[in-house]
Each structure stands twice: as structure tokens, then as C-alpha cells.
Short mmCIF file of C-alpha atoms in Angstrom, two decimals:
data_model
loop_
_atom_site.label_atom_id
_atom_site.label_comp_id
_atom_site.label_asym_id
_atom_site.label_seq_id
_atom_site.Cartn_x
_atom_site.Cartn_y
_atom_site.Cartn_z
CA MET P 1 45.43 13.23 40.00
CA THR P 2 44.42 10.51 37.52
CA GLN P 3 40.74 11.43 37.79
CA THR P 4 41.55 15.06 37.15
CA LYS P 5 43.43 14.19 33.96
CA LYS P 6 40.48 12.15 32.68
CA SER P 7 37.98 14.94 33.37
CA ILE P 8 40.12 17.35 31.37
CA LEU P 9 40.86 14.90 28.55
CA ILE P 10 37.23 14.08 27.71
CA PRO P 11 36.13 17.66 26.94
CA LEU P 12 39.23 18.20 24.86
CA VAL P 13 38.49 15.11 22.77
CA VAL P 14 34.85 16.15 22.34
CA LEU P 15 35.92 19.66 21.37
CA PHE P 16 38.39 18.25 18.82
CA VAL P 17 35.71 16.00 17.27
CA LEU P 18 33.20 18.84 17.10
CA SER P 19 35.76 21.13 15.54
CA LEU P 20 36.71 18.50 12.98
CA SER P 21 33.04 17.91 12.12
CA ALA P 22 32.46 21.62 11.67
CA ALA P 23 35.53 21.91 9.46
CA VAL P 24 34.42 18.98 7.28
CA PHE P 25 30.90 20.43 6.95
CA ALA P 26 32.24 23.89 6.13
CA ALA P 27 34.58 22.41 3.51
CA SER P 28 31.63 20.72 1.79
CA MET P 29 29.71 23.98 1.42
CA PRO P 30 30.11 25.59 -2.01
CA GLY P 31 32.05 28.85 -1.58
CA VAL P 32 31.36 31.60 -4.12
CA THR P 33 33.70 34.49 -4.88
CA PHE P 34 33.07 37.16 -7.51
CA VAL P 35 35.86 37.48 -10.09
CA SER P 36 34.31 40.01 -12.47
CA PRO P 37 33.13 42.57 -13.24
CA SER P 38 35.29 44.61 -10.90
CA TYR P 39 32.67 47.32 -10.46
CA PRO P 40 31.93 47.79 -6.75
CA ASP P 41 28.56 47.89 -5.04
CA TYR P 42 26.23 50.76 -5.96
CA SER P 43 27.09 50.56 -9.65
CA TYR P 44 24.56 51.26 -12.42
CA MET P 45 24.43 48.60 -15.14
CA LEU P 46 23.00 50.29 -18.24
CA GLN P 47 20.13 48.57 -20.04
CA GLY P 48 21.36 47.33 -23.42
CA ASN P 49 25.05 47.13 -22.44
CA SER P 50 26.71 43.74 -21.91
CA PHE P 51 28.55 42.76 -18.74
CA VAL P 52 30.54 39.56 -18.17
CA TYR P 53 29.96 38.12 -14.70
CA ALA P 54 32.39 35.50 -13.47
CA ALA P 55 32.66 33.73 -10.14
CA ASP P 56 34.89 31.09 -8.60
CA VAL P 57 32.78 28.32 -7.06
CA THR P 58 34.43 25.55 -5.05
CA ASN P 59 33.51 21.93 -4.23
CA SER P 60 32.00 20.81 -7.54
CA PRO P 61 28.60 22.52 -7.40
CA THR P 62 25.68 20.81 -9.10
CA SER P 63 24.45 24.20 -10.38
CA VAL P 64 25.52 27.84 -10.46
CA THR P 65 22.82 30.42 -11.06
CA MET P 66 22.37 34.20 -11.18
CA THR P 67 19.40 36.00 -9.65
CA TYR P 68 18.48 39.69 -9.63
CA SER P 69 16.57 40.65 -6.51
CA GLY P 70 14.80 43.69 -5.13
CA ASP P 71 11.29 43.36 -3.74
CA THR P 72 10.86 40.52 -6.25
CA TYR P 73 13.22 37.90 -7.71
CA LYS P 74 14.23 37.71 -11.36
CA SER P 75 16.06 34.56 -12.43
CA LEU P 76 18.87 35.28 -14.89
CA GLY P 77 19.58 31.61 -15.51
CA SER P 78 22.63 29.39 -15.14
CA MET P 79 26.30 30.29 -15.36
CA SER P 80 28.53 28.05 -17.48
CA LEU P 81 31.79 26.48 -16.36
CA TYR P 82 34.54 28.49 -18.04
CA SER P 83 37.76 27.07 -16.61
CA GLY P 84 38.71 25.19 -13.46
CA ILE P 85 36.34 26.49 -10.79
CA THR P 86 35.38 29.68 -12.68
CA TYR P 87 31.84 30.07 -13.99
CA ARG P 88 30.78 32.83 -16.38
CA LYS P 89 27.68 34.46 -17.80
CA THR P 90 27.23 37.49 -20.05
CA TRP P 91 24.35 39.64 -18.85
CA THR P 92 22.84 42.19 -21.22
CA PRO P 93 20.15 43.83 -19.08
CA SER P 94 16.85 44.25 -20.89
CA SER P 95 13.64 46.01 -19.90
CA SER P 96 12.26 42.71 -18.59
CA ASP P 97 15.18 42.34 -16.16
CA TRP P 98 14.22 45.38 -14.08
CA VAL P 99 13.13 44.69 -10.51
CA LYS P 100 11.87 47.23 -8.05
CA PRO P 101 14.37 48.12 -5.31
CA ILE P 102 13.32 47.60 -1.71
CA ASN P 103 11.71 50.52 0.12
CA THR P 104 11.84 50.66 3.91
CA GLY P 105 10.36 53.68 5.62
CA GLY P 106 10.98 55.93 2.64
CA THR P 107 14.58 54.75 2.19
CA TRP P 108 15.39 53.00 -1.09
CA TYR P 109 17.94 50.19 -1.17
CA PHE P 110 19.95 48.99 -4.15
CA PRO P 111 18.76 45.71 -5.69
CA GLY P 112 21.19 42.80 -5.44
CA LEU P 113 22.65 40.51 -8.06
CA PHE P 114 23.31 37.06 -6.55
CA VAL P 115 25.45 34.16 -7.72
CA ASP P 116 24.49 30.91 -5.99
CA GLY P 117 26.45 27.67 -6.13
CA THR P 118 24.54 24.58 -5.02
CA ASN P 119 25.71 21.08 -4.15
CA SER P 120 24.41 18.26 -1.98
CA ALA P 121 25.55 20.03 1.18
CA GLY P 122 23.62 23.20 0.52
CA THR P 123 24.00 26.60 -1.13
CA GLY P 124 26.68 29.22 -0.87
CA GLY P 125 26.47 32.58 -2.55
CA ALA P 126 27.90 36.02 -3.19
CA GLN P 127 26.18 39.33 -3.85
CA ARG P 128 26.82 42.58 -5.67
CA LEU P 129 24.56 45.61 -5.34
CA HIS P 130 24.29 46.43 -9.03
CA CYS P 131 21.34 48.48 -10.25
CA LYS P 132 19.95 47.66 -13.68
CA THR P 133 18.85 51.03 -15.08
CA ALA P 134 15.21 51.72 -15.92
CA ALA P 135 15.98 52.55 -19.58
CA GLY P 136 18.66 52.50 -22.26
CA ILE P 137 21.07 55.28 -23.17
CA SER P 138 18.90 56.85 -25.89
CA THR P 139 16.03 57.46 -23.47
CA TYR P 140 18.26 59.36 -21.06
CA GLN P 141 20.02 61.34 -23.78
CA ASN P 142 16.68 62.27 -25.35
CA THR P 143 15.48 63.58 -22.00
CA GLU P 144 18.43 65.75 -21.00
CA ASN P 145 21.10 67.55 -23.03
CA GLY P 146 23.98 66.82 -20.68
CA PHE P 147 23.30 63.25 -19.57
CA THR P 148 26.49 61.18 -19.25
CA TYR P 149 27.25 57.48 -18.91
CA SER P 150 30.90 56.52 -19.15
CA SER P 151 30.73 53.38 -16.99
CA PRO P 152 28.67 51.80 -14.19
CA THR P 153 30.57 53.99 -11.71
CA SER P 154 30.92 57.17 -13.78
CA ASN P 155 27.54 58.52 -14.82
CA SER P 156 24.75 60.98 -14.02
CA PHE P 157 22.76 58.59 -11.79
CA ARG P 158 22.45 59.43 -8.10
CA ALA P 159 19.67 57.14 -6.81
CA VAL P 160 17.80 54.07 -8.04
CA GLY P 161 14.59 54.04 -10.03
CA THR P 162 11.48 53.09 -8.10
CA GLY P 163 9.02 51.71 -10.60
CA GLN P 164 5.48 52.89 -10.98
CA GLN P 165 2.22 51.28 -9.93
CA SER P 166 0.14 54.10 -11.40
CA VAL P 167 0.76 57.72 -12.30
CA ALA P 168 -1.50 59.13 -9.61
CA HIS P 169 -1.33 61.24 -6.50
CA ASN P 170 -0.24 59.32 -3.39
CA THR P 171 1.04 56.25 -5.25
CA PRO P 172 2.65 54.18 -2.46
CA ASN P 173 6.24 53.00 -2.44
CA THR P 174 7.45 55.19 -5.26
CA TYR P 175 8.02 58.89 -5.80
CA ASN P 176 8.35 61.37 -8.66
CA CYS P 177 10.08 64.67 -9.48
CA LEU P 178 7.84 66.92 -7.38
CA ALA P 179 8.02 64.61 -4.39
CA TYR P 180 11.83 64.50 -4.57
CA ALA P 181 12.10 68.30 -4.95
CA VAL P 182 10.17 68.89 -1.71
CA GLY P 183 11.72 66.04 0.29
CA ILE P 184 9.24 63.17 -0.15
CA THR P 185 10.46 59.65 -0.98
CA ASP P 186 7.54 57.38 -0.09
CA HIS P 187 4.72 58.43 -2.42
CA TRP P 188 3.97 60.00 -5.77
CA GLU P 189 3.13 63.70 -5.41
CA TRP P 190 1.03 65.56 -8.01
CA PRO P 191 -1.91 67.47 -6.51
CA TRP P 192 -3.21 68.79 -9.83
CA SER P 193 -5.31 67.12 -12.53
CA GLY P 194 -2.88 68.21 -15.26
CA THR P 195 -0.40 71.01 -15.88
CA PRO P 196 -0.61 73.47 -12.97
CA THR P 197 -1.01 77.22 -13.38
CA ASN P 198 1.54 79.57 -11.85
CA ALA P 199 -0.96 80.41 -9.12
CA GLN P 200 -1.39 76.71 -8.29
CA LEU P 201 2.35 76.17 -8.31
CA ASP P 202 2.99 79.16 -6.06
CA SER P 203 0.31 78.13 -3.58
CA TYR P 204 1.60 74.58 -3.33
CA MET P 205 5.27 75.55 -3.06
CA SER P 206 4.53 78.21 -0.44
CA GLY P 207 2.85 75.52 1.63
CA LYS P 208 6.06 73.49 1.41
CA GLY P 209 8.19 76.39 2.66
CA PHE P 210 9.25 77.92 -0.68
CA SER P 211 7.43 81.24 -0.45
CA THR P 212 9.48 83.28 -2.94
CA ALA P 213 8.51 82.68 -6.58
CA SER P 214 9.63 84.17 -9.88
CA SER P 215 9.44 83.53 -13.62
CA SER P 216 13.15 84.39 -13.87
CA VAL P 217 16.04 82.76 -12.07
CA LEU P 218 16.45 83.85 -8.44
CA PRO P 219 19.80 84.07 -6.66
CA TYR P 220 20.17 80.81 -4.71
CA THR P 221 17.03 79.28 -6.18
CA LYS P 222 16.17 76.00 -4.41
CA VAL P 223 13.51 74.39 -6.64
CA ILE P 224 12.83 74.81 -10.37
CA TYR P 225 9.69 73.97 -12.34
CA TYR P 226 10.01 73.16 -16.05
CA SER P 227 7.36 73.74 -18.72
CA GLY P 228 7.05 70.00 -19.42
CA ASP P 229 5.72 69.32 -15.91
CA HIS P 230 9.04 68.54 -14.27
CA PHE P 231 10.73 69.68 -11.05
CA SER P 232 14.35 69.71 -9.96
CA LYS P 233 16.16 70.48 -6.71
CA VAL P 234 19.15 72.82 -6.92
CA THR P 235 22.26 71.40 -5.23
CA ALA P 236 25.03 73.88 -6.18
CA TRP P 237 25.35 77.56 -7.03
CA SER P 238 28.01 79.87 -8.42
CA SER P 239 29.38 82.74 -6.32
CA ASP P 240 26.57 85.03 -7.50
CA GLY P 241 23.86 82.50 -6.62
CA THR P 242 23.21 81.15 -10.13
CA PRO P 243 22.26 77.45 -10.00
CA THR P 244 25.07 75.27 -11.38
CA LYS P 245 23.78 71.77 -10.55
CA VAL P 246 20.34 70.25 -10.11
CA MET P 247 19.10 66.79 -9.21
CA SER P 248 15.72 65.44 -10.23
CA LYS P 249 13.71 62.23 -10.13
CA TRP P 250 12.73 61.21 -13.66
CA GLY P 251 9.23 59.84 -13.14
CA TYR P 252 9.54 56.17 -12.14
CA ALA P 253 13.22 56.11 -13.20
CA GLU P 254 16.38 57.20 -11.39
CA VAL P 255 17.43 60.41 -9.67
CA VAL P 256 19.77 62.14 -12.11
CA GLU P 257 22.28 64.94 -11.53
CA SER P 258 22.46 67.63 -14.21
CA ASN P 259 24.99 70.40 -14.78
CA GLY P 260 23.44 73.85 -15.10
CA TYR P 261 19.76 74.53 -14.48
CA ASN P 262 18.23 74.66 -17.98
CA THR P 263 19.58 71.34 -19.15
CA PHE P 264 16.16 70.00 -20.30
CA GLN P 265 15.58 72.84 -22.76
CA GLY P 266 14.41 71.54 -26.13
CA LYS P 267 13.66 68.10 -24.65
CA TYR P 268 10.62 66.43 -23.16
CA TYR P 269 10.82 68.24 -19.81
CA GLY P 270 11.16 71.65 -21.44
CA SER P 271 12.59 74.96 -20.24
CA ALA P 272 12.98 76.27 -16.71
CA SER P 273 9.92 78.47 -16.20
CA ARG P 274 9.34 78.97 -12.47
CA PHE P 275 11.88 79.42 -9.68
CA TYR P 276 11.39 79.00 -5.93
CA LYS P 277 13.32 79.61 -2.73
#
């Protein structure tokens, strides 16, 4: 009976010591919790706007830093102690802050904004998936008549920008308006040396399954070509088949949703001039 008690007691003591050691080690790690901004993941932080980032960091960190990360890392510098355990930094995204999101098998993932608190025990961190936009508000408004940006969560953006290694056919790990319109997300698609003729457009689109073409809007049109060498994909129609919403990839920038189908008229991308279904 005595021997049995000892054999039970030893593992319990060891377990208690191990648990205590783990608790002490965990307590020494710097915990990081986002305080602001309150925007959730998958928010679009507009270039040129200012955003106050704040985080609570425990256990007296030796440094607190912000990093913006996609397929590369962009250091945004240190956060300053604001009060108690709260650290703050105002981030006004500039063109130099942009990092290319990660592409895996044609799927694009939001870049991450990290806050890291470091002390002698190691590093603890927190992450928000906040996309810094490819351009400022004037660029978007000068491209499309109906572009909107009310906040990081209320805007016309629908997918992240992808950067641009070169404006050429088959550019890897990015895609453009034509590619998006025909369902491609892993390379830049432009099989012509310049502006295509209607015959070239019709031949290409027929090969992609859009065999009906017209210079006037078709009921339940699926893809639209614009005179400024731009394509959009129709995503909604009225009861009579008139397109009411389109989405398009703006070169190396984001996928943008537009109300109506001729929303680029008078702008860089021009008027709707060819319709396919």
C-alpha cells in the first residue's frame, strides 16, 4: 500500500512542477492584443488616409514594432508607449508601403499587418489582414465615375491588387482585366500587340466560350470590352437582362465593383463598345 502511494505521488509532483514551469514561461512571453482600429480582417486601408493602430502589450517588452507582410516584408517602424501597456502608431499608407499579396495556386491572400512585442523571453504578436490599396482616392475616382470609398469596410474594392512585374502576356503571379473577365487569376492575359480589332476580340472571346458578340448591349451580357482596352465581368442584371453591376481588375491594382455597365465613360477606360455572352 505504501509503495503504491509513492508511485502515484511522484508523477503528480513531476506533473505539478512541469505545469508550474510552463505557466511561468508562458507568463514571461509578451502577449499582444489589438485595441484599434476596430476594422476587421479583409479591410482596405486607403493610401493617403491615416489610421491609428494601438495594441496592448504585456510583460514590459523591450520593443514593439509594426510590419506589413505579403510575399515580402515592409517594416513600418516602432510603436510608442501611449499609456500603461498600450502602444500606438499612426500609419498613413504611402505608395512605398505596398507589398504584393501572397499567391498560391492562383488564389490571392490578403497581406497581413503584424504588431510584435519582444522581450528577453521571446516574441509575441498579433495580426490583422488589412490591405493597403494600390493607389490613393483620386486615382480611383479619375478611373471610374461611380467609385466609392466610405471606410475600410465600405467601398468598391472586391479583391486585392497583385502588383506588376511587367505589362506583358503571361506575366506570372499577377493578372489583369482580361484575365479576370475570362476566369484567369495566375497570369497576365493580353494576346495582342496593342488595341485589338473587333475581329481579334471576337475570335479570342469565342475561344473562351463567349461566342455571341455585338457592338450594342446584349440581354444578359457576360463580358464587356471598353474602348480604352479594358474588360469587365457582368455580375448582375435587371429583369430585362440589362447589366446592372460589373466587376473588373484594374491592371495591377484591385478588383473593383461598379454599378451599371458604362461607368468608365469619359474616363481612362472609355465607353462600353463590345458585348459578349
